CSV table of C-alpha atoms and ligand atoms in Angstrom, one decimal:
chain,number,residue,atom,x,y,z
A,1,UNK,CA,-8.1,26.6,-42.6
A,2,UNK,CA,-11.5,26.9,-44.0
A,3,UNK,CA,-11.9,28.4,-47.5
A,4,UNK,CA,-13.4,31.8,-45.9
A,5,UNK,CA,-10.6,32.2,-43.4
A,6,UNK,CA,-8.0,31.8,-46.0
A,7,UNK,CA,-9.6,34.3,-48.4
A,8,UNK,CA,-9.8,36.6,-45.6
A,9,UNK,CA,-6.0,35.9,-44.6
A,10,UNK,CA,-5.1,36.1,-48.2
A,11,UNK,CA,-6.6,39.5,-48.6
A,12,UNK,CA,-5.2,41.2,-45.3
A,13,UNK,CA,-2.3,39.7,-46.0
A,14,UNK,CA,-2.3,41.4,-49.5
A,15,UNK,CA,-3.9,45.0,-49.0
A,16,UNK,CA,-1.1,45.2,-45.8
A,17,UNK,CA,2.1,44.5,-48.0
A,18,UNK,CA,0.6,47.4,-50.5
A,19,UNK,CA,1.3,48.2,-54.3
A,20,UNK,CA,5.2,47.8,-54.1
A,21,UNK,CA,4.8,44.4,-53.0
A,22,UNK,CA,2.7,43.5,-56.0
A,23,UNK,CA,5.0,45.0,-59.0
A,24,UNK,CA,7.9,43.5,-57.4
A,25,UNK,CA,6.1,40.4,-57.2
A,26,UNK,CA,5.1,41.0,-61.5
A,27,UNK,CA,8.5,39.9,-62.3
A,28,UNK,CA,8.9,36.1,-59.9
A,29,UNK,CA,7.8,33.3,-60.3
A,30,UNK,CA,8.1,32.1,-56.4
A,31,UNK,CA,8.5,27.8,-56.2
A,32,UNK,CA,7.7,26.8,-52.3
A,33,UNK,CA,9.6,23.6,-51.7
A,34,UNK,CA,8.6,21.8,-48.9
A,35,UNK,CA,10.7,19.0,-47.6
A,36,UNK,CA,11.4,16.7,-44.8
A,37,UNK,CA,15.1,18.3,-44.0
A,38,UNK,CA,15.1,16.9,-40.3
A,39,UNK,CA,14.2,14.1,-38.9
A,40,UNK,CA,13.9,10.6,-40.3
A,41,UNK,CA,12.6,11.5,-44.1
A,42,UNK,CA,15.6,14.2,-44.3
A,43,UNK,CA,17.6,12.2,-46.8
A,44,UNK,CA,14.6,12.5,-49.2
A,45,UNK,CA,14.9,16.4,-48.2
A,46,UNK,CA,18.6,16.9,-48.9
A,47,UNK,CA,18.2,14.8,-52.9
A,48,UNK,CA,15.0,16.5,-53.9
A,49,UNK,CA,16.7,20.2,-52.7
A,50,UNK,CA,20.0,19.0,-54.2
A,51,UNK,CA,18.5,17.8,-57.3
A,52,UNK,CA,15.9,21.1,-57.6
A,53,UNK,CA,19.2,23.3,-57.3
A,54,UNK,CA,20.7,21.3,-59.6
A,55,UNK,CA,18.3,21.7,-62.4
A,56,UNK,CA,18.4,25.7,-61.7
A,57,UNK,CA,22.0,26.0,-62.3
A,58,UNK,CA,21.9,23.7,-65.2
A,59,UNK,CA,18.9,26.1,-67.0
A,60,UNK,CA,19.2,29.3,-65.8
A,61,UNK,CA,17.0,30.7,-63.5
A,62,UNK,CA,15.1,32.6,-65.7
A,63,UNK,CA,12.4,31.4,-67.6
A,64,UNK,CA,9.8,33.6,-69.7
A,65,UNK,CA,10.9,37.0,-68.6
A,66,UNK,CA,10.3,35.7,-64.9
A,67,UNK,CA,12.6,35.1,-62.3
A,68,UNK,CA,12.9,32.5,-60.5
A,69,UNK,CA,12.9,32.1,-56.9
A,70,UNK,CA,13.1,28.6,-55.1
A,71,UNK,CA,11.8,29.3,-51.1
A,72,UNK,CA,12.4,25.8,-49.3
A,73,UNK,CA,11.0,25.0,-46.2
A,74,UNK,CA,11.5,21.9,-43.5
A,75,UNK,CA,8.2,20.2,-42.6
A,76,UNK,CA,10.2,17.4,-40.4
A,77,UNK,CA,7.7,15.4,-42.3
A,78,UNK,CA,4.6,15.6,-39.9
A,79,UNK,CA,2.0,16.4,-42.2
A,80,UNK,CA,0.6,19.4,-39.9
A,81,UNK,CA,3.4,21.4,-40.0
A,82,UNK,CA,3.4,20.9,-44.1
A,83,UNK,CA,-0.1,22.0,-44.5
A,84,UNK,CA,0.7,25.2,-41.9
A,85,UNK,CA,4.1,26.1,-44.3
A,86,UNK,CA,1.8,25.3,-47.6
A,87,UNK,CA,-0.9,28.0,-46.0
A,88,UNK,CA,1.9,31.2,-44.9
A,89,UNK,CA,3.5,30.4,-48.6
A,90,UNK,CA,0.7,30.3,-50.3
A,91,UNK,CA,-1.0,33.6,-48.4
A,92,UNK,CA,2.1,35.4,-47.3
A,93,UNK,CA,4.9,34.3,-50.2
A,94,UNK,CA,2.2,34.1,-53.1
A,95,UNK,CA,3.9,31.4,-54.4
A,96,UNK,CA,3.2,30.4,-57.8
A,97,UNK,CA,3.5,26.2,-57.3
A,98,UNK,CA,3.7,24.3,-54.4
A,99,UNK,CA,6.4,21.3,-54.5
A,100,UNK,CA,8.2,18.9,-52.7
A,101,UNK,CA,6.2,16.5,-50.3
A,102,UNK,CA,8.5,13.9,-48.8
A,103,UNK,CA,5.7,11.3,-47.9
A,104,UNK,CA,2.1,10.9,-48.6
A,105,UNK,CA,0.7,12.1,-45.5
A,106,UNK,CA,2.5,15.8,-45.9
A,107,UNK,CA,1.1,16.0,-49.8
A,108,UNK,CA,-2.5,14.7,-48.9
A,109,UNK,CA,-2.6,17.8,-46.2
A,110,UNK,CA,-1.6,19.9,-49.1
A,111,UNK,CA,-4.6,19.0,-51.0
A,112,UNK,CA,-7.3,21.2,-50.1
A,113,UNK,CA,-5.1,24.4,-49.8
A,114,UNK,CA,-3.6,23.8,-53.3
A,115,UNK,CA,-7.8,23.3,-54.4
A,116,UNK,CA,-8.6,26.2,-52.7
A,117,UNK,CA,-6.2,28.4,-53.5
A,118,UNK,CA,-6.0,27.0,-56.9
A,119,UNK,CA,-2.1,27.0,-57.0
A,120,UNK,CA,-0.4,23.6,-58.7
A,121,UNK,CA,1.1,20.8,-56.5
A,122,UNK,CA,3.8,19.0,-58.0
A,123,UNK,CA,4.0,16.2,-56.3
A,124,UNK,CA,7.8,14.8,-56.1
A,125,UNK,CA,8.5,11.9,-53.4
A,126,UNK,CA,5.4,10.6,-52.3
A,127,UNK,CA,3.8,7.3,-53.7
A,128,UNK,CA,0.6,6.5,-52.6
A,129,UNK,CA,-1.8,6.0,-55.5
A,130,UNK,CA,-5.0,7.7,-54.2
A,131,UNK,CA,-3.2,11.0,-53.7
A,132,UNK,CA,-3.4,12.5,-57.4
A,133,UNK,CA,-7.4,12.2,-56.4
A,134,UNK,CA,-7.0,14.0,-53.5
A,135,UNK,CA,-7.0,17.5,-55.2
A,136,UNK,CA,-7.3,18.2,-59.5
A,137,UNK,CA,-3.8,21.0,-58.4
A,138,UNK,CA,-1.8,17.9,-58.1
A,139,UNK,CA,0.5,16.7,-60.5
A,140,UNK,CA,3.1,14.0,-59.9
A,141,UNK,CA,6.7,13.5,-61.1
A,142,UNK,CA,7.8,10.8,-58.4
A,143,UNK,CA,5.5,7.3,-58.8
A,144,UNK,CA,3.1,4.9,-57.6
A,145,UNK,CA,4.0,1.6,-56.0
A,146,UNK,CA,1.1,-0.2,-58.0
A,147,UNK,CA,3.1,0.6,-60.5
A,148,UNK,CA,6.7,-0.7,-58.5
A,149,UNK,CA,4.7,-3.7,-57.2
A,150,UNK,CA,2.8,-4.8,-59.9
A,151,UNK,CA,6.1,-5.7,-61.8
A,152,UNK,CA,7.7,-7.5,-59.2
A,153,UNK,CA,4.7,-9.6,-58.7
A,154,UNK,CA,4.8,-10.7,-62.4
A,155,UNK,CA,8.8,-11.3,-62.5
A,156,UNK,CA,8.6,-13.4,-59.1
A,157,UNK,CA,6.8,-16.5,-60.0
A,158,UNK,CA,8.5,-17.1,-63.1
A,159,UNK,CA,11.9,-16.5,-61.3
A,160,UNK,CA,11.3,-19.7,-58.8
A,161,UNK,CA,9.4,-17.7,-56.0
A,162,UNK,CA,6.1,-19.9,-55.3
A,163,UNK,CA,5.0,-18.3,-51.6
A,164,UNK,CA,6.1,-14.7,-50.3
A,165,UNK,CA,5.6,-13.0,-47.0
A,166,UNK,CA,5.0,-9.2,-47.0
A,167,UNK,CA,6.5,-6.7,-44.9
A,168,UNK,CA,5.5,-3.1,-45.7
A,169,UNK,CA,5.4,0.1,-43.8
A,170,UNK,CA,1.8,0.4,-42.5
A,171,UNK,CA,1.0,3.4,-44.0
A,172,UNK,CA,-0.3,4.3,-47.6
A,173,UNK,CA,2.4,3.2,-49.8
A,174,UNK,CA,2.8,0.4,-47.7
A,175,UNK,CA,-0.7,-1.0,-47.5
A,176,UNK,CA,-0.9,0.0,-51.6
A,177,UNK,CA,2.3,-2.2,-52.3
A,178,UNK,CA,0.8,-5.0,-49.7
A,179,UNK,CA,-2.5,-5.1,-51.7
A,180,UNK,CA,-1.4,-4.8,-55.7
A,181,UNK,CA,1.9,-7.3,-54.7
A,182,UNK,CA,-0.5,-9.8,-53.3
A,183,UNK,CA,-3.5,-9.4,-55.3
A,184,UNK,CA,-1.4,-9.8,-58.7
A,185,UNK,CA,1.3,-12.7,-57.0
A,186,UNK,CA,-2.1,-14.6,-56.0
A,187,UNK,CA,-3.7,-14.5,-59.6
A,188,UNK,CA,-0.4,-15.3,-61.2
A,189,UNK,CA,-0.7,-18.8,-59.0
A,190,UNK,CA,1.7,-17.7,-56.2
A,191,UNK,CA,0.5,-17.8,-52.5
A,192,UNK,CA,0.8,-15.2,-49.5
A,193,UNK,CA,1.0,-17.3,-46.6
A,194,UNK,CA,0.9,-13.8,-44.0
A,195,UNK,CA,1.1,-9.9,-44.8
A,196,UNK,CA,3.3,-8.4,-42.0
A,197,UNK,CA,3.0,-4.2,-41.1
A,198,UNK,CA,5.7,-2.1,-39.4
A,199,UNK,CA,4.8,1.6,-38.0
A,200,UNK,CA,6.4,4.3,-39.8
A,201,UNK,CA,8.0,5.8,-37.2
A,202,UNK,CA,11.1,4.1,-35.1
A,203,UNK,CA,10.0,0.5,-36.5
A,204,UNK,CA,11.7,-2.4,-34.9
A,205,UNK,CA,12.1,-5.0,-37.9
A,206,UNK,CA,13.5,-7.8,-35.7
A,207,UNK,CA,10.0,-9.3,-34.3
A,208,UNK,CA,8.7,-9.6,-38.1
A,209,UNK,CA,11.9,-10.9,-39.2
A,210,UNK,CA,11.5,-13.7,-36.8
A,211,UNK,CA,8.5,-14.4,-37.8
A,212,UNK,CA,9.6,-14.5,-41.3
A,213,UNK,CA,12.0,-17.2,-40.6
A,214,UNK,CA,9.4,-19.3,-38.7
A,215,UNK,CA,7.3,-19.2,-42.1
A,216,UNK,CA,10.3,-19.9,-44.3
A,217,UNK,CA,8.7,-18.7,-47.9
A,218,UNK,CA,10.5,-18.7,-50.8
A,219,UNK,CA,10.7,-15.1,-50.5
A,220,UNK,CA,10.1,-12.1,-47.9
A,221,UNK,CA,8.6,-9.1,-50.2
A,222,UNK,CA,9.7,-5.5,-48.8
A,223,UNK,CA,8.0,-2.0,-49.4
A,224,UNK,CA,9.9,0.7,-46.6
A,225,UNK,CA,10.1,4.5,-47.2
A,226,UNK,CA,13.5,5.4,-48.8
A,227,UNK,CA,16.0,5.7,-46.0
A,228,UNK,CA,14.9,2.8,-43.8
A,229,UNK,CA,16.2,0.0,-46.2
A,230,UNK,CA,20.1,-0.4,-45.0
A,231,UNK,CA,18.3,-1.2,-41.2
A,232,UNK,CA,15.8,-3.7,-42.8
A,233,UNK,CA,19.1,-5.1,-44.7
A,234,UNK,CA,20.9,-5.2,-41.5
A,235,UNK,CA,19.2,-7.2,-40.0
A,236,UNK,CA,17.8,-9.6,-42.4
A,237,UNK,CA,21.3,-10.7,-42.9
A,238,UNK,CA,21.7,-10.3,-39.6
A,239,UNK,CA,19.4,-12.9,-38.9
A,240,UNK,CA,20.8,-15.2,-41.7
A,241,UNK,CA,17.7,-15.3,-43.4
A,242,UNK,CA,19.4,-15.4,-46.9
A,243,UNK,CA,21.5,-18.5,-45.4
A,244,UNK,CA,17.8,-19.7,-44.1
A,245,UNK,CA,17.0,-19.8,-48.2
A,246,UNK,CA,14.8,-16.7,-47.9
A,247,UNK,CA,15.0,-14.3,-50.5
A,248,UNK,CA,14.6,-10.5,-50.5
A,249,UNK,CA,12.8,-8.6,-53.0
A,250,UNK,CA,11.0,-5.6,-52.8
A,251,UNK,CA,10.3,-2.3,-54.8
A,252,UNK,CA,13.4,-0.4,-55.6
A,253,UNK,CA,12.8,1.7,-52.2
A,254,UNK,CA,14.6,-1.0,-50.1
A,255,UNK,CA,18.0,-0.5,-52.3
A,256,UNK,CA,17.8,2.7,-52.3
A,257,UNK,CA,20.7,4.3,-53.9
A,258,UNK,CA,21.2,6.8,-51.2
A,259,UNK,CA,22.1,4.1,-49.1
A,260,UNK,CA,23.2,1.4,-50.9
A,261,UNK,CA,26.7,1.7,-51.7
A,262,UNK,CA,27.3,0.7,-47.7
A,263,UNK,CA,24.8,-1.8,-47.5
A,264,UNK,CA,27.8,-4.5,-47.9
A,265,UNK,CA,28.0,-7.8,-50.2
A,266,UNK,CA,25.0,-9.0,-48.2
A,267,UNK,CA,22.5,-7.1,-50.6
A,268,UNK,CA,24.5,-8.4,-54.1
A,269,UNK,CA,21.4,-10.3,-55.9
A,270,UNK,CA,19.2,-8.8,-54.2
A,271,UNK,CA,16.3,-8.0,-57.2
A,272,UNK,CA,13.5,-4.8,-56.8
A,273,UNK,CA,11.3,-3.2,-59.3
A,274,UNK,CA,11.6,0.2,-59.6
A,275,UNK,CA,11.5,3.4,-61.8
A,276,UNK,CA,14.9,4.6,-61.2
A,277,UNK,CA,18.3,3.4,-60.8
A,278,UNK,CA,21.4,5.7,-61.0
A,279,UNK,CA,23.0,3.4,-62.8
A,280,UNK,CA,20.5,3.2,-65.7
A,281,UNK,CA,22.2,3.4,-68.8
A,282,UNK,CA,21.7,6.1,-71.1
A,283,UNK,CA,23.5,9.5,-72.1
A,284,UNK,CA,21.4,11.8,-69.8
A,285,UNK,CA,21.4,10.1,-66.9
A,286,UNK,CA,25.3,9.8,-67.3
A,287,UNK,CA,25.5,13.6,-67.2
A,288,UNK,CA,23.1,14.2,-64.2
A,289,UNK,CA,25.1,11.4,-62.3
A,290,UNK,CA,28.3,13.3,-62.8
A,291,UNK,CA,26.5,16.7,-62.2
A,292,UNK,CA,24.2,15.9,-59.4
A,293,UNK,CA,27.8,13.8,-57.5
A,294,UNK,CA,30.1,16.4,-58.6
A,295,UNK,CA,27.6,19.1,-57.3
A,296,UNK,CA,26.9,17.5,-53.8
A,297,UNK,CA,30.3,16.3,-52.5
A,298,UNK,CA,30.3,12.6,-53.7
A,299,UNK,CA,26.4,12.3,-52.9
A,300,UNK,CA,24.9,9.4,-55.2
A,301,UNK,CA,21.5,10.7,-56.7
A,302,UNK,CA,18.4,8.2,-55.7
A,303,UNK,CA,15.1,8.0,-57.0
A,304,UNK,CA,14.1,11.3,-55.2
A,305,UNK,CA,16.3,13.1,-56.5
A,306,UNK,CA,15.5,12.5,-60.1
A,307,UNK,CA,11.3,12.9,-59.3
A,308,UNK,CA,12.7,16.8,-58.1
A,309,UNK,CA,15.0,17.1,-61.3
A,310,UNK,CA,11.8,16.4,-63.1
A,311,UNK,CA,8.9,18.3,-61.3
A,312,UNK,CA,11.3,21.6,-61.9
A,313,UNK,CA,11.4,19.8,-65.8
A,314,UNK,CA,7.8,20.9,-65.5
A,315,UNK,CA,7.5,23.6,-63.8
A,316,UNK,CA,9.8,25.3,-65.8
A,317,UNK,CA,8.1,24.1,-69.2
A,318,UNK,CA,4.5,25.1,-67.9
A,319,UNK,CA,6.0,28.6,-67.0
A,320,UNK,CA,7.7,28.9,-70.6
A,321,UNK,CA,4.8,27.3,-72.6
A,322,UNK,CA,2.5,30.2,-70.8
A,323,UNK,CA,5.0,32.8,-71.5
A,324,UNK,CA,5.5,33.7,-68.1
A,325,UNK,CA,1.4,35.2,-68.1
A,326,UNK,CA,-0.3,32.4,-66.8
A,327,UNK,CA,-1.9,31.8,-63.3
A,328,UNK,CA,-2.5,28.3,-61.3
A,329,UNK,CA,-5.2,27.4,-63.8
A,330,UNK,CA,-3.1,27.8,-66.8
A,331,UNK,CA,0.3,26.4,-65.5
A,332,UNK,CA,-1.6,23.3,-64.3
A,333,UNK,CA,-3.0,22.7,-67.8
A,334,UNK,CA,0.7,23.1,-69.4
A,335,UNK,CA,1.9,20.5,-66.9
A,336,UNK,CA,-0.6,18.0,-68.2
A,337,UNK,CA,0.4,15.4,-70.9
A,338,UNK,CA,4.3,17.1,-70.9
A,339,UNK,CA,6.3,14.6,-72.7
A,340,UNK,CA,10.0,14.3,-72.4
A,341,UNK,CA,13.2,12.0,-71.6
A,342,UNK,CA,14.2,12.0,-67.9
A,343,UNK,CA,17.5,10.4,-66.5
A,344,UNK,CA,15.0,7.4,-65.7
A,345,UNK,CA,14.1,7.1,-69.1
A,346,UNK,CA,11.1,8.6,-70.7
A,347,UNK,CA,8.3,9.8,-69.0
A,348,UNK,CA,4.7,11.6,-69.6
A,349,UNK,CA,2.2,13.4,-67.2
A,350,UNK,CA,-1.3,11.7,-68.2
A,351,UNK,CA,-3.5,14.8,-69.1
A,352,UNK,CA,-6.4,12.8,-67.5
A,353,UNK,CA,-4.9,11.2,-63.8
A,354,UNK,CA,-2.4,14.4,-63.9
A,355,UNK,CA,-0.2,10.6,-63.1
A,356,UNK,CA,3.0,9.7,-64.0
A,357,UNK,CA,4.0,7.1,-66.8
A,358,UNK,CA,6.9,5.6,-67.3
A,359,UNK,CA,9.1,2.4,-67.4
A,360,UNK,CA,9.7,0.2,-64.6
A,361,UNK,CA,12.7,-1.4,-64.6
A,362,UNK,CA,13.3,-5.0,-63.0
A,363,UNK,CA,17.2,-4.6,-61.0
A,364,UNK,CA,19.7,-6.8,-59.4
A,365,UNK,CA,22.1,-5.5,-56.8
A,366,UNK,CA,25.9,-6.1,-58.5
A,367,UNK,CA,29.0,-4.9,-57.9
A,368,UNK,CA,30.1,-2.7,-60.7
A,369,UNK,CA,33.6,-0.6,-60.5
A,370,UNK,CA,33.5,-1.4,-56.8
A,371,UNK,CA,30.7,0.2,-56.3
A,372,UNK,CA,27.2,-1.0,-55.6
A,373,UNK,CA,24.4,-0.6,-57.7
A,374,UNK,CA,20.7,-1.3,-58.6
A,375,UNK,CA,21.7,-2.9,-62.2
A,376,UNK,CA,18.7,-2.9,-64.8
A,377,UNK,CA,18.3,-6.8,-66.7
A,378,UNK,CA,14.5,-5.5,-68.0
A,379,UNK,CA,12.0,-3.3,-68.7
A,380,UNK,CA,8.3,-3.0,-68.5
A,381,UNK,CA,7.4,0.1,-70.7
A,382,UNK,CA,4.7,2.6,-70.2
A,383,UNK,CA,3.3,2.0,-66.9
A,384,UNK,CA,0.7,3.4,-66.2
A,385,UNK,CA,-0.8,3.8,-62.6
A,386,UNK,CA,-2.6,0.1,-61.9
A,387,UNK,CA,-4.6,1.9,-59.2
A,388,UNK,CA,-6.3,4.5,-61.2
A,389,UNK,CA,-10.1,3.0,-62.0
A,390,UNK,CA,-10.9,4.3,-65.6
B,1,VNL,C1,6.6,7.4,-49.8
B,1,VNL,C2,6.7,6.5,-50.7
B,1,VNL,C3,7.8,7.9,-49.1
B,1,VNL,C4,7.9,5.9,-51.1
B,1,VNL,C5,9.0,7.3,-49.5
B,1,VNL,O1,10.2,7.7,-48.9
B,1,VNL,C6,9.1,6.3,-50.4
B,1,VNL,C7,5.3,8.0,-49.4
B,1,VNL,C8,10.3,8.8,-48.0
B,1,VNL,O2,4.4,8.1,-50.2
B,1,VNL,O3,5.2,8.4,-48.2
B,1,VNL,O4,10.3,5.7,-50.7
C-alpha cells in the first residue's frame, strides 16, 4: 500500500474503534507473529510458534507494567499474503513489533510497511544477507548463510575435499550460500567444477543428483530451506552417491534437527556448518531442550526454534529497558547491540547492521543415545555477517 493509503487506513481505522479502544490498548504490548503454518515452510511455523510460547511461559507474560499479547498469523509463506497480514496488524491490531518471517521473500515484503509505519521487524527464520538492508525496522535473531557457508568453505579443503559441486535452492539464501561457498572454496585453492539450482517450490532433486554423479567431485555442497533436507538425503543415498565416493556437506539447514532423527544411518558423517545444533553442549541449552521437548510432545527443537526463543529474548528486553513507554523508534534502539547467552551459545545484535553475531559451529551427524544428532567438533567465534560491506 502506498505510504498515503496506509496513513489514511490507519487513521479511519483508529478514529472508528474510538477512545475505549485506545486506553485498553495503554496497557498491551501486541507481538504479530507471522509464520508459514501451512504448506511446505509449516515446520519452521510450528518451532518458531512453539518456541515463542515457550519463552512466554518461561517469563511471564508481563513485562514493564504491559501485557503481553502474542497474535499469530499463517502466511502459507507466499510473501503477498505476509505483507497483506503485516498491513491489517499493523493498521487494525496496532501491534507494537512485527515477527516471525519463515523465508526471505515474506520478510523482504515486510520491509517497507515496518519503514513506514515505523514498527520493529524481528526477523527470526529467514537468511538471506541483503534483507537487514531492506528496511533500518529490521532486526535479526535467526542468521546469514555467508556466515553458515563461509565456514564450511574454510573447513572443506583442509578436510581432503579438492572439487565440490553446488546444489542450492534458487532463491536468496540459496544463490548467497552458492556465491560466498564458492568464492571462498576457490581462493582457498579448491575448484567448483558446476553450480547446480533447484526451484523452491516442489523441487525434483533427482535430475541434479544425476548429474552430480556424472561429475564425481570430491564433494556435492547443499544449501535447502529447513524441511526439504530428509528428501535431498533420500535420495542421495538413494542414488548411492556416498558409495560413488561423493561426500555431502552443506550448511546445517540440510540436517536439520527437525528432521533428522529419521533421516537413517545414511546421514551419520555427514559434516555442516551451522549456528545451532540441539545438541550443543552447554547448561542452557540442556534446559530449553528439555522444556521446548517436554512442552511439544517429543518435538526436537531446530535452529528455528531457537532464532524465535531469541527474537522474544529481545523483544522482551527492548520492552523492559524502555519501561514499557517506548514506541517503534525507541524499542528498535533497545534491540540494538543486546548482548546475551542463547541456547546456541552467545550472541549480539550489531548496533550498526541491526545483524546477528555469533558462533558457527563445524558438526558431524553421530549417533548419540540412539538418537541422531548434529554433533559440534569446532567453533568459529564471533561471526559476523561476511555479506555486509563496511
Ligand atoms: C531461509 C533460509 C529459509 C534458511 C529457511 O527455511 C532456511 C530463507 C525455511 O531465508 O528463506 O533454512
Amino acid at each position: 500500500m502506498p505510504r498515503k493509503l496506509l496513513i489514511r487506513a490507519t487513521v479511519l481505522a483508529v478514529a472508528a474503534l474510538g477512545a475505549t479502544y485506545s486506553i485498553a490498548q495503554d496497557n498491551t504490548f501486541k507481538i504479530g507473529l507471522i509464520l508459514p503454518m501451512t504448506g511446505q515452510q509449516a515446520s519452521t511455523g510450528r518451532q518458531i510458534e512453539a518456541a515463542a510460547k515457550l519463552y512466554m511461559a518461561q517469563n511471564g507474560d508481563t513485562v514493564a507494567g504491559k501485557k503481553i499479547q502474542l497474535i499469530v498469523k499463517d502466511d502459507t509463506s507466499v510473501p503477498d499474503v505476509t505483507k497483506r497480514l503485516a498491513q491489517e496488524l499493523v493498521v487494525n491490531d496496532k501491534v507494537n513489533v512485527l515477527a516471525g518471517f519463515g523465508i526471505t521473500p515474506s520478510a523482504l515484503a515486510t520491509a517497507p510497511i515496518a519503514t513506514q509505519s515505523k514498527t520493529p521487524e524481528v526477523v527470526m527464520a529467514a537468511a538471506t544477507s541483503s534483507i537487514t538492508q531492506a528496511s533500518p525496522y529490521i532486526v535479526r535473531t535467526s542468521f546469514t548463510l555467508p556466515q553458515a557457508a563461509v565456514s564450511m568453505a574454510d573447513w572443506a579443503p583442509k578436510n581432503g575435499i579438492k572439487t565440490v559441486v553446488t546444489l542450492v535452492s534458487d532463491y536468496g539464501p540459496g544463490l548467497d550460500a552458492e556465491k560466498y561457498f564458492k568464492e571462498r572454496f576457490l581462493f582457498n585453492g579448491g575448484q567448483v567444477p558446476e553450480t547446480l539450482r533447484v526451484p523452491l517450490r516442489g523441487p525434483d532433486f533427482a535430475p541434479f543428483l544425476q548429474k552430480v554423479r556424472d561429475l564425481k567431485p570430491d564433494a556435492l555442497f547443499v544449501f535447502v530451506p529447513s524441511g526439504a533436507g530428509a528428501a535431498v538425503m533420500k535420495q542421495f543415498l538413494e542414488r548411492g552417491m556416498d558409495k560413488a565416493g561423493i561426500k555431502l556437506i552443506g550448511t546445517g539447514d540440510v540436517t536439520d534437527d527437525d528432521q533428522l532423527n529419521d533421516m537413517g544411518d545414511g546421514a551419520l558423517g555427514v559434516v555442516t556448518s551451522h549456528h545451532y545444533s540441539a545438541d550443543h553442549p552447554s547448561p542452557l541449552n540442556t534446559k530449553f531442550v528439555d522444556a521446548f521437548t517436554k512442552a511439544n510432545k517429543g518435538l526436537r527443537p531446530n535452529f528455528m526454534a531457537v532464532g524465535g526463543y531469541d527474537g522474544m529474548r529481545v523483544i522482551y528486553e527492548a520492552l523492559r529497558a524502555t519501561k514499557g513507554q517506548g514506541g517503534g523508534d525507541a524499542l528498535l534502539g533497545a534491540m540494538k547491540g543486546q548482548i546475551f547467552e542463547s541456547p546456541r551459545g552467545p550472541i549480539f545484535i550489531d548496533a550498526q547492521t541491526r545483524d546477528i553475531v555469533q558462533n558457527i559451529y563445524l558438526r558431524k551427524v553421530e549417533r548419540k543415545n540412539g538418537q541422531l544428532y548434529n554433533v559440534e567438533f569446532a567453533v568459529i567465534k564471533d561471526v559476523k555477517d561476511p555479506g555486509k560491506t563496511k
